[in-house]
Amino acid sequence: MGERVKAPAVAHAVAVLSLIAERARPMTVTTVARELELPRTSVDRACEALRVERLLTRGTDGTYWLGPEVAALGATARATRPRALTFGVLVPDQDNAYYSAFLTAAGFDVAATGDRLVVRSAGGSVRRQRAQWVELLDAGADVVLVDSVATHGFEDLVDGSRDRGVPVVAIGTRIGGVDVSVTSDNVEAGVLAGLQLARALPPGARIAVVDGLQKNANAERIAGFLDVLGDFPDLHFVARARGRVEDEESGRAVIRDLTAEHGDLDGVFAVCDPLALGVHAELVGRPHRTLVTSVDGRSRAVQEIMADDSFVATVAQDPAGLARSALVAARDLSEGHWSRQRVVTLPVRVVSRADAERYESWG
């Protein structure tokens, strides 16, 4: 139930109202009591008190649902909030084409609504991104949208934002404790990339993975990829190595080290296009042919796919769609709406040579 309060009846009422809003459907007293692990009599009293205040409505079947006063309070909150919102946006690297596409779409969105973006780029540094987060809070950001440099190390800032009444939307990768995460379907991206590579390789092929920043988006892509390999027992997973940063030079460096230690590889999955482009550029001139797949859908990767069939496919994300979805969630949170989806997952799609000409690339 969280921290102890002096008015347990109020805490019970808030918990009941929050649960019914989160489930987005009418609920019986028995179901609410079971899910909240509260005495049925306490829940019954809370529901009746909320009904009297018109915060809940009781149906003829005995279930409770949100009452008209909830909408009235929401309308009042929207009417009293300053019209223009300031969105603080934290990204690992503003010069990265993915974040450029994201920020361009976000800029168009806020220009149409009169809101404002304040963008900070961390240059891949956790320490810098932490300092920038505090800076945005001190500057009065209404909502913080963050694609973190790493999965962990920001929990205290999430809590600190909440203490200041500032919602946090994780974009691109999930962080524990945030109000909403808006991400691509990274597990599915790894699955699709794995299927493209596995189906193109002969039995006995040797495969490596090139990882990037230590964030759960990359971990989920690799998990999906490795799950696919389990369905192809004739393929051999040899090694996994991490790029220093997510750029082409890091891809080149990682694949040089991998081949020096493990010999020729038949297939490589890189967690993002910049790493994959570096891997492909390093290997394409060698006598041994190595197939490459990745995730992103950037224009340069699509060009390589069309030019050389050893770059098999990239699994495309939609940074513009991600920006729009993240801002929708941010506005809802700023207006005090409970989010019915704690994680918003955007679909991904395969871009191979067969359909590259029909794909609208970004970056």
Short mmCIF file of C-alpha atoms in Angstrom, two decimals:
data_model
loop_
_atom_site.label_atom_id
_atom_site.label_comp_id
_atom_site.label_asym_id
_atom_site.label_seq_id
_atom_site.Cartn_x
_atom_site.Cartn_y
_atom_site.Cartn_z
CA MET A 1 0.00 0.00 0.00
CA GLY A 2 3.03 2.31 0.07
CA GLU A 3 3.91 4.62 2.99
CA ARG A 4 1.76 4.68 6.12
CA VAL A 5 -0.75 7.51 6.47
CA LYS A 6 -2.85 8.76 9.33
CA ALA A 7 -6.10 8.41 7.41
CA PRO A 8 -6.30 4.82 6.17
CA ALA A 9 -9.84 5.34 4.89
CA VAL A 10 -8.56 8.03 2.51
CA ALA A 11 -5.68 5.80 1.41
CA HIS A 12 -8.14 2.96 0.76
CA ALA A 13 -10.40 5.24 -1.27
CA VAL A 14 -7.49 6.49 -3.39
CA ALA A 15 -6.29 2.92 -3.96
CA VAL A 16 -9.77 1.81 -5.04
CA LEU A 17 -10.21 4.74 -7.42
CA SER A 18 -6.73 4.24 -8.91
CA LEU A 19 -7.27 0.52 -9.45
CA ILE A 20 -10.63 0.95 -11.19
CA ALA A 21 -9.16 3.69 -13.41
CA GLU A 22 -6.13 1.54 -14.25
CA ARG A 23 -8.19 -1.53 -15.12
CA ALA A 24 -10.45 0.62 -17.32
CA ARG A 25 -13.52 -1.54 -16.63
CA PRO A 26 -16.27 -1.89 -14.00
CA MET A 27 -15.22 -3.99 -11.00
CA THR A 28 -16.99 -5.68 -8.10
CA VAL A 29 -16.14 -4.99 -4.48
CA THR A 30 -14.89 -8.57 -4.13
CA THR A 31 -12.50 -8.23 -7.07
CA VAL A 32 -11.16 -4.89 -5.85
CA ALA A 33 -10.65 -6.25 -2.32
CA ARG A 34 -8.77 -9.28 -3.68
CA GLU A 35 -6.46 -7.27 -5.95
CA LEU A 36 -5.68 -4.65 -3.30
CA GLU A 37 -5.45 -7.25 -0.51
CA LEU A 38 -7.83 -5.22 1.64
CA PRO A 39 -10.77 -6.34 3.81
CA ARG A 40 -13.98 -6.49 1.80
CA THR A 41 -15.77 -4.31 4.35
CA SER A 42 -13.14 -1.56 3.95
CA VAL A 43 -13.48 -1.63 0.16
CA ASP A 44 -17.27 -1.62 0.41
CA ARG A 45 -17.17 1.53 2.57
CA ALA A 46 -14.65 3.21 0.25
CA CYS A 47 -16.73 2.46 -2.85
CA GLU A 48 -19.89 3.78 -1.24
CA ALA A 49 -18.16 6.98 -0.07
CA LEU A 50 -16.77 7.54 -3.57
CA ARG A 51 -20.22 6.90 -5.05
CA VAL A 52 -21.77 9.54 -2.81
CA GLU A 53 -19.14 12.04 -4.02
CA ARG A 54 -19.90 11.00 -7.63
CA LEU A 55 -16.32 9.78 -8.14
CA LEU A 56 -17.68 6.28 -8.72
CA THR A 57 -20.94 5.07 -10.24
CA ARG A 58 -22.64 1.85 -9.13
CA GLY A 59 -24.18 -0.32 -11.82
CA THR A 60 -27.31 -2.41 -11.48
CA ASP A 61 -25.12 -5.51 -11.34
CA GLY A 62 -23.25 -4.19 -8.28
CA THR A 63 -20.07 -3.20 -10.11
CA TYR A 64 -18.41 0.17 -9.73
CA TRP A 65 -17.04 2.41 -12.48
CA LEU A 66 -15.62 5.95 -12.71
CA GLY A 67 -18.22 8.58 -11.93
CA PRO A 68 -18.94 11.95 -13.59
CA GLU A 69 -16.98 13.93 -11.03
CA VAL A 70 -13.73 12.35 -12.28
CA ALA A 71 -14.24 13.93 -15.70
CA ALA A 72 -15.24 17.22 -14.10
CA LEU A 73 -12.06 17.31 -12.02
CA GLY A 74 -10.01 16.48 -15.11
CA ALA A 75 -11.63 19.32 -17.03
CA THR A 76 -10.93 21.70 -14.16
CA ALA A 77 -7.29 20.64 -14.06
CA ARG A 78 -6.93 21.19 -17.80
CA ALA A 79 -8.58 24.59 -17.56
CA THR A 80 -6.35 25.79 -14.72
CA ARG A 81 -3.05 24.46 -16.13
CA PRO A 82 -0.93 26.93 -18.14
CA ARG A 83 -1.72 26.33 -21.79
CA ALA A 84 1.85 25.95 -23.00
CA LEU A 85 3.87 23.03 -21.69
CA THR A 86 7.63 22.73 -21.49
CA PHE A 87 8.91 19.27 -22.37
CA GLY A 88 12.44 18.51 -21.21
CA VAL A 89 13.97 15.96 -23.57
CA LEU A 90 17.11 13.99 -22.71
CA VAL A 91 18.84 11.95 -25.43
CA PRO A 92 22.18 10.13 -25.51
CA ASP A 93 23.43 11.88 -28.67
CA GLN A 94 21.57 14.63 -30.51
CA ASP A 95 23.81 14.21 -33.58
CA ASN A 96 22.73 10.58 -34.00
CA ALA A 97 20.36 10.33 -37.00
CA TYR A 98 17.77 8.44 -34.95
CA TYR A 99 17.51 11.22 -32.37
CA SER A 100 17.60 13.86 -35.09
CA ALA A 101 14.54 12.25 -36.69
CA PHE A 102 12.84 11.96 -33.30
CA LEU A 103 13.51 15.59 -32.39
CA THR A 104 12.47 16.90 -35.81
CA ALA A 105 9.08 15.19 -35.47
CA ALA A 106 8.73 16.39 -31.88
CA GLY A 107 9.56 19.93 -33.01
CA PHE A 108 6.80 19.90 -35.61
CA ASP A 109 4.37 18.60 -32.99
CA VAL A 110 5.04 21.27 -30.38
CA ALA A 111 5.09 24.03 -33.02
CA ALA A 112 1.49 23.12 -33.84
CA THR A 113 0.37 23.18 -30.19
CA GLY A 114 2.33 26.12 -28.81
CA ASP A 115 4.29 23.93 -26.40
CA ARG A 116 8.08 24.03 -26.07
CA LEU A 117 10.97 21.54 -26.26
CA VAL A 118 14.13 21.92 -24.22
CA VAL A 119 16.61 19.34 -25.50
CA ARG A 120 19.79 18.12 -23.82
CA SER A 121 22.28 15.72 -25.39
CA ALA A 122 24.54 13.65 -23.11
CA GLY A 123 27.19 12.59 -25.59
CA GLY A 124 26.91 9.05 -24.25
CA SER A 125 27.80 10.06 -20.68
CA VAL A 126 25.69 8.85 -17.75
CA ARG A 127 27.16 11.57 -15.52
CA ARG A 128 26.31 14.30 -18.00
CA GLN A 129 22.79 13.00 -18.54
CA ARG A 130 22.17 12.92 -14.78
CA ALA A 131 23.30 16.54 -14.48
CA GLN A 132 21.13 17.55 -17.45
CA TRP A 133 18.10 15.88 -15.86
CA VAL A 134 18.53 17.96 -12.71
CA GLU A 135 19.02 21.05 -14.86
CA LEU A 136 15.69 20.46 -16.63
CA LEU A 137 13.88 20.01 -13.32
CA ASP A 138 15.41 23.20 -11.94
CA ALA A 139 14.40 25.03 -15.12
CA GLY A 140 10.75 24.10 -14.57
CA ALA A 141 10.11 21.35 -17.12
CA ASP A 142 6.50 20.15 -16.94
CA VAL A 143 7.40 16.65 -18.16
CA VAL A 144 10.74 14.91 -18.64
CA LEU A 145 11.10 12.63 -21.67
CA VAL A 146 14.27 10.58 -21.48
CA ASP A 147 16.10 8.04 -23.62
CA SER A 148 18.69 7.07 -21.06
CA VAL A 149 22.32 6.38 -21.80
CA ALA A 150 22.05 3.26 -19.60
CA THR A 151 19.22 1.19 -18.17
CA HIS A 152 20.22 1.73 -14.53
CA GLY A 153 21.57 4.65 -12.55
CA PHE A 154 18.60 7.01 -12.84
CA GLU A 155 16.21 5.64 -10.21
CA ASP A 156 16.84 8.50 -7.78
CA LEU A 157 16.10 11.04 -10.51
CA VAL A 158 12.81 9.33 -11.33
CA ASP A 159 11.88 9.55 -7.64
CA GLY A 160 13.08 13.16 -7.45
CA SER A 161 10.97 14.10 -10.46
CA ARG A 162 7.93 12.51 -8.87
CA ASP A 163 8.58 14.44 -5.64
CA ARG A 164 8.44 17.65 -7.68
CA GLY A 165 5.25 16.59 -9.43
CA VAL A 166 7.00 16.16 -12.79
CA PRO A 167 5.96 13.05 -14.76
CA VAL A 168 8.65 11.05 -16.54
CA VAL A 169 8.20 9.36 -19.93
CA ALA A 170 10.90 6.92 -20.98
CA ILE A 171 11.44 6.95 -24.74
CA GLY A 172 13.18 4.25 -26.73
CA THR A 173 14.26 2.25 -23.70
CA ARG A 174 12.50 1.51 -20.43
CA ILE A 175 13.57 2.77 -16.99
CA GLY A 176 12.17 1.42 -13.75
CA GLY A 177 9.59 3.55 -11.97
CA VAL A 178 8.69 5.97 -14.78
CA ASP A 179 5.08 6.89 -15.45
CA VAL A 180 5.02 5.61 -19.04
CA SER A 181 7.54 3.97 -21.38
CA VAL A 182 7.15 4.49 -25.13
CA THR A 183 9.37 2.09 -27.08
CA SER A 184 9.71 0.15 -30.28
CA ASP A 185 8.97 -3.56 -29.97
CA ASN A 186 12.61 -4.40 -29.40
CA VAL A 187 12.15 -8.11 -28.72
CA GLU A 188 10.25 -8.48 -31.99
CA ALA A 189 12.98 -6.50 -33.75
CA GLY A 190 15.55 -9.04 -32.58
CA VAL A 191 13.30 -11.92 -33.60
CA LEU A 192 12.79 -10.53 -37.11
CA ALA A 193 16.49 -9.79 -37.58
CA GLY A 194 17.30 -13.30 -36.36
CA LEU A 195 14.89 -14.93 -38.78
CA GLN A 196 16.29 -12.95 -41.71
CA LEU A 197 19.84 -14.01 -40.87
CA ALA A 198 19.13 -17.62 -39.91
CA ARG A 199 17.14 -18.35 -43.06
CA ALA A 200 19.92 -16.95 -45.25
CA LEU A 201 22.71 -19.03 -43.68
CA PRO A 202 23.70 -22.65 -44.39
CA PRO A 203 23.87 -25.36 -41.67
CA GLY A 204 26.99 -25.05 -39.57
CA ALA A 205 27.24 -21.28 -39.97
CA ARG A 206 29.04 -19.37 -37.21
CA ILE A 207 27.31 -16.25 -35.84
CA ALA A 208 28.30 -13.36 -33.56
CA VAL A 209 26.40 -10.47 -31.96
CA VAL A 210 27.67 -6.89 -31.81
CA ASP A 211 26.10 -5.12 -28.82
CA GLY A 212 25.89 -1.39 -28.07
CA LEU A 213 25.02 0.80 -25.09
CA GLN A 214 24.09 -1.02 -21.89
CA LYS A 215 20.36 -0.38 -22.09
CA ASN A 216 17.41 -2.72 -22.04
CA ALA A 217 16.38 -1.86 -25.61
CA ASN A 218 19.58 -3.52 -26.83
CA ALA A 219 19.27 -6.37 -24.33
CA GLU A 220 15.73 -7.08 -25.58
CA ARG A 221 16.86 -7.11 -29.21
CA ILE A 222 19.57 -9.61 -28.42
CA ALA A 223 17.18 -11.74 -26.36
CA GLY A 224 14.80 -11.92 -29.32
CA PHE A 225 17.65 -12.75 -31.69
CA LEU A 226 19.05 -15.53 -29.49
CA ASP A 227 15.58 -16.96 -28.99
CA VAL A 228 15.30 -17.41 -32.76
CA LEU A 229 18.66 -19.17 -32.93
CA GLY A 230 17.25 -21.80 -30.60
CA ASP A 231 15.01 -22.88 -33.48
CA PHE A 232 18.03 -23.38 -35.75
CA PRO A 233 20.24 -25.92 -33.94
CA ASP A 234 22.52 -26.29 -36.96
CA LEU A 235 23.70 -22.69 -36.53
CA HIS A 236 26.44 -21.93 -34.00
CA PHE A 237 26.49 -18.84 -31.80
CA VAL A 238 30.17 -18.01 -31.36
CA ALA A 239 30.54 -14.74 -29.44
CA ARG A 240 29.06 -11.44 -28.32
CA ALA A 241 31.02 -8.20 -28.03
CA ARG A 242 30.10 -4.62 -27.24
CA GLY A 243 30.95 -1.47 -29.15
CA ARG A 244 32.46 1.39 -27.17
CA VAL A 245 29.79 3.69 -28.58
CA GLU A 246 27.11 3.19 -31.22
CA ASP A 247 28.90 4.42 -34.33
CA GLU A 248 30.54 2.94 -37.41
CA GLU A 249 34.08 3.08 -36.08
CA SER A 250 33.02 1.08 -33.02
CA GLY A 251 31.45 -1.49 -35.35
CA ARG A 252 34.71 -1.77 -37.27
CA ALA A 253 36.75 -2.14 -34.09
CA VAL A 254 34.48 -4.80 -32.58
CA ILE A 255 34.41 -6.98 -35.69
CA ARG A 256 38.19 -6.75 -36.07
CA ASP A 257 38.57 -8.04 -32.51
CA LEU A 258 35.95 -10.75 -32.98
CA THR A 259 37.48 -12.15 -36.17
CA ALA A 260 40.98 -11.95 -34.72
CA GLU A 261 39.87 -14.10 -31.79
CA HIS A 262 37.31 -16.41 -33.42
CA GLY A 263 38.24 -16.49 -37.11
CA ASP A 264 35.86 -16.01 -40.00
CA LEU A 265 32.21 -15.49 -39.18
CA ASP A 266 29.28 -16.36 -41.42
CA GLY A 267 26.72 -14.05 -39.85
CA VAL A 268 26.62 -10.99 -37.58
CA PHE A 269 23.68 -9.35 -35.85
CA ALA A 270 24.35 -5.76 -34.75
CA VAL A 271 21.89 -4.07 -32.39
CA CYS A 272 21.74 -0.86 -34.45
CA ASP A 273 22.51 0.33 -37.97
CA PRO A 274 25.60 2.45 -37.17
CA LEU A 275 27.36 -0.57 -35.67
CA ALA A 276 26.16 -2.76 -38.53
CA LEU A 277 27.43 -0.30 -41.13
CA GLY A 278 30.86 -0.39 -39.54
CA VAL A 279 30.82 -4.19 -39.37
CA HIS A 280 29.76 -4.45 -43.00
CA ALA A 281 32.34 -1.93 -44.21
CA GLU A 282 35.11 -3.82 -42.40
CA LEU A 283 34.11 -7.23 -43.74
CA VAL A 284 32.85 -6.54 -47.26
CA GLY A 285 36.31 -6.54 -48.84
CA ARG A 286 37.47 -9.79 -47.22
CA PRO A 287 37.52 -13.12 -49.07
CA HIS A 288 35.11 -14.75 -46.61
CA ARG A 289 31.49 -13.62 -47.08
CA THR A 290 29.66 -12.58 -43.91
CA LEU A 291 25.96 -11.74 -43.78
CA VAL A 292 24.77 -8.87 -41.57
CA THR A 293 21.42 -7.86 -40.07
CA SER A 294 20.56 -5.02 -37.70
CA VAL A 295 17.83 -2.80 -36.25
CA ASP A 296 16.88 0.82 -37.09
CA GLY A 297 15.84 1.38 -40.72
CA ARG A 298 18.20 4.27 -41.47
CA SER A 299 18.64 5.48 -45.01
CA ARG A 300 22.33 4.54 -45.18
CA ALA A 301 21.61 0.99 -44.09
CA VAL A 302 18.87 0.70 -46.70
CA GLN A 303 21.29 1.96 -49.35
CA GLU A 304 23.80 -0.73 -48.37
CA ILE A 305 21.09 -3.39 -48.47
CA MET A 306 20.23 -2.39 -52.03
CA ALA A 307 23.90 -2.23 -53.07
CA ASP A 308 25.24 -5.45 -51.51
CA ASP A 309 23.21 -8.53 -50.61
CA SER A 310 25.58 -9.44 -47.78
CA PHE A 311 23.77 -6.75 -45.76
CA VAL A 312 20.61 -8.84 -45.54
CA ALA A 313 18.13 -6.64 -43.70
CA THR A 314 17.47 -3.97 -41.11
CA VAL A 315 14.40 -4.00 -38.87
CA ALA A 316 12.92 -0.53 -39.02
CA GLN A 317 11.85 1.63 -36.11
CA ASP A 318 9.68 4.73 -36.46
CA PRO A 319 11.33 7.61 -34.56
CA ALA A 320 8.70 10.13 -35.74
CA GLY A 321 5.88 7.88 -34.55
CA LEU A 322 7.72 7.38 -31.28
CA ALA A 323 7.97 11.15 -30.80
CA ARG A 324 4.26 11.69 -31.41
CA SER A 325 3.25 8.84 -29.09
CA ALA A 326 5.60 10.05 -26.35
CA LEU A 327 4.17 13.58 -26.51
CA VAL A 328 0.61 12.27 -26.33
CA ALA A 329 1.54 10.37 -23.17
CA ALA A 330 3.37 13.41 -21.78
CA ARG A 331 0.37 15.70 -22.29
CA ASP A 332 -2.00 13.20 -20.71
CA LEU A 333 0.25 12.88 -17.68
CA SER A 334 0.63 16.64 -17.34
CA GLU A 335 -3.15 16.93 -17.23
CA GLY A 336 -3.42 14.40 -14.45
CA HIS A 337 -4.83 11.52 -16.49
CA TRP A 338 -4.05 8.05 -15.29
CA SER A 339 -2.29 6.11 -17.98
CA ARG A 340 -4.06 2.90 -18.94
CA GLN A 341 -0.87 1.71 -20.64
CA ARG A 342 2.34 1.86 -18.64
CA VAL A 343 4.23 0.62 -21.71
CA VAL A 344 3.34 1.80 -25.22
CA THR A 345 4.99 -0.45 -27.81
CA LEU A 346 5.30 0.61 -31.44
CA PRO A 347 5.51 -2.03 -34.19
CA VAL A 348 8.64 -2.67 -36.25
CA ARG A 349 9.06 -4.02 -39.80
CA VAL A 350 11.70 -5.81 -41.84
CA VAL A 351 13.40 -3.90 -44.65
CA SER A 352 15.23 -6.24 -47.04
CA ARG A 353 16.32 -5.85 -50.63
CA ALA A 354 12.92 -7.15 -51.77
CA ASP A 355 11.02 -4.17 -50.34
CA ALA A 356 13.71 -1.52 -49.76
CA GLU A 357 12.51 0.68 -52.64
CA ARG A 358 9.03 0.91 -51.10
CA TYR A 359 10.29 1.82 -47.65
CA GLU A 360 10.47 5.49 -46.58
CA SER A 361 13.73 5.60 -44.70
CA TRP A 362 14.81 8.23 -42.20
CA GLY A 363 18.18 9.67 -41.26
#
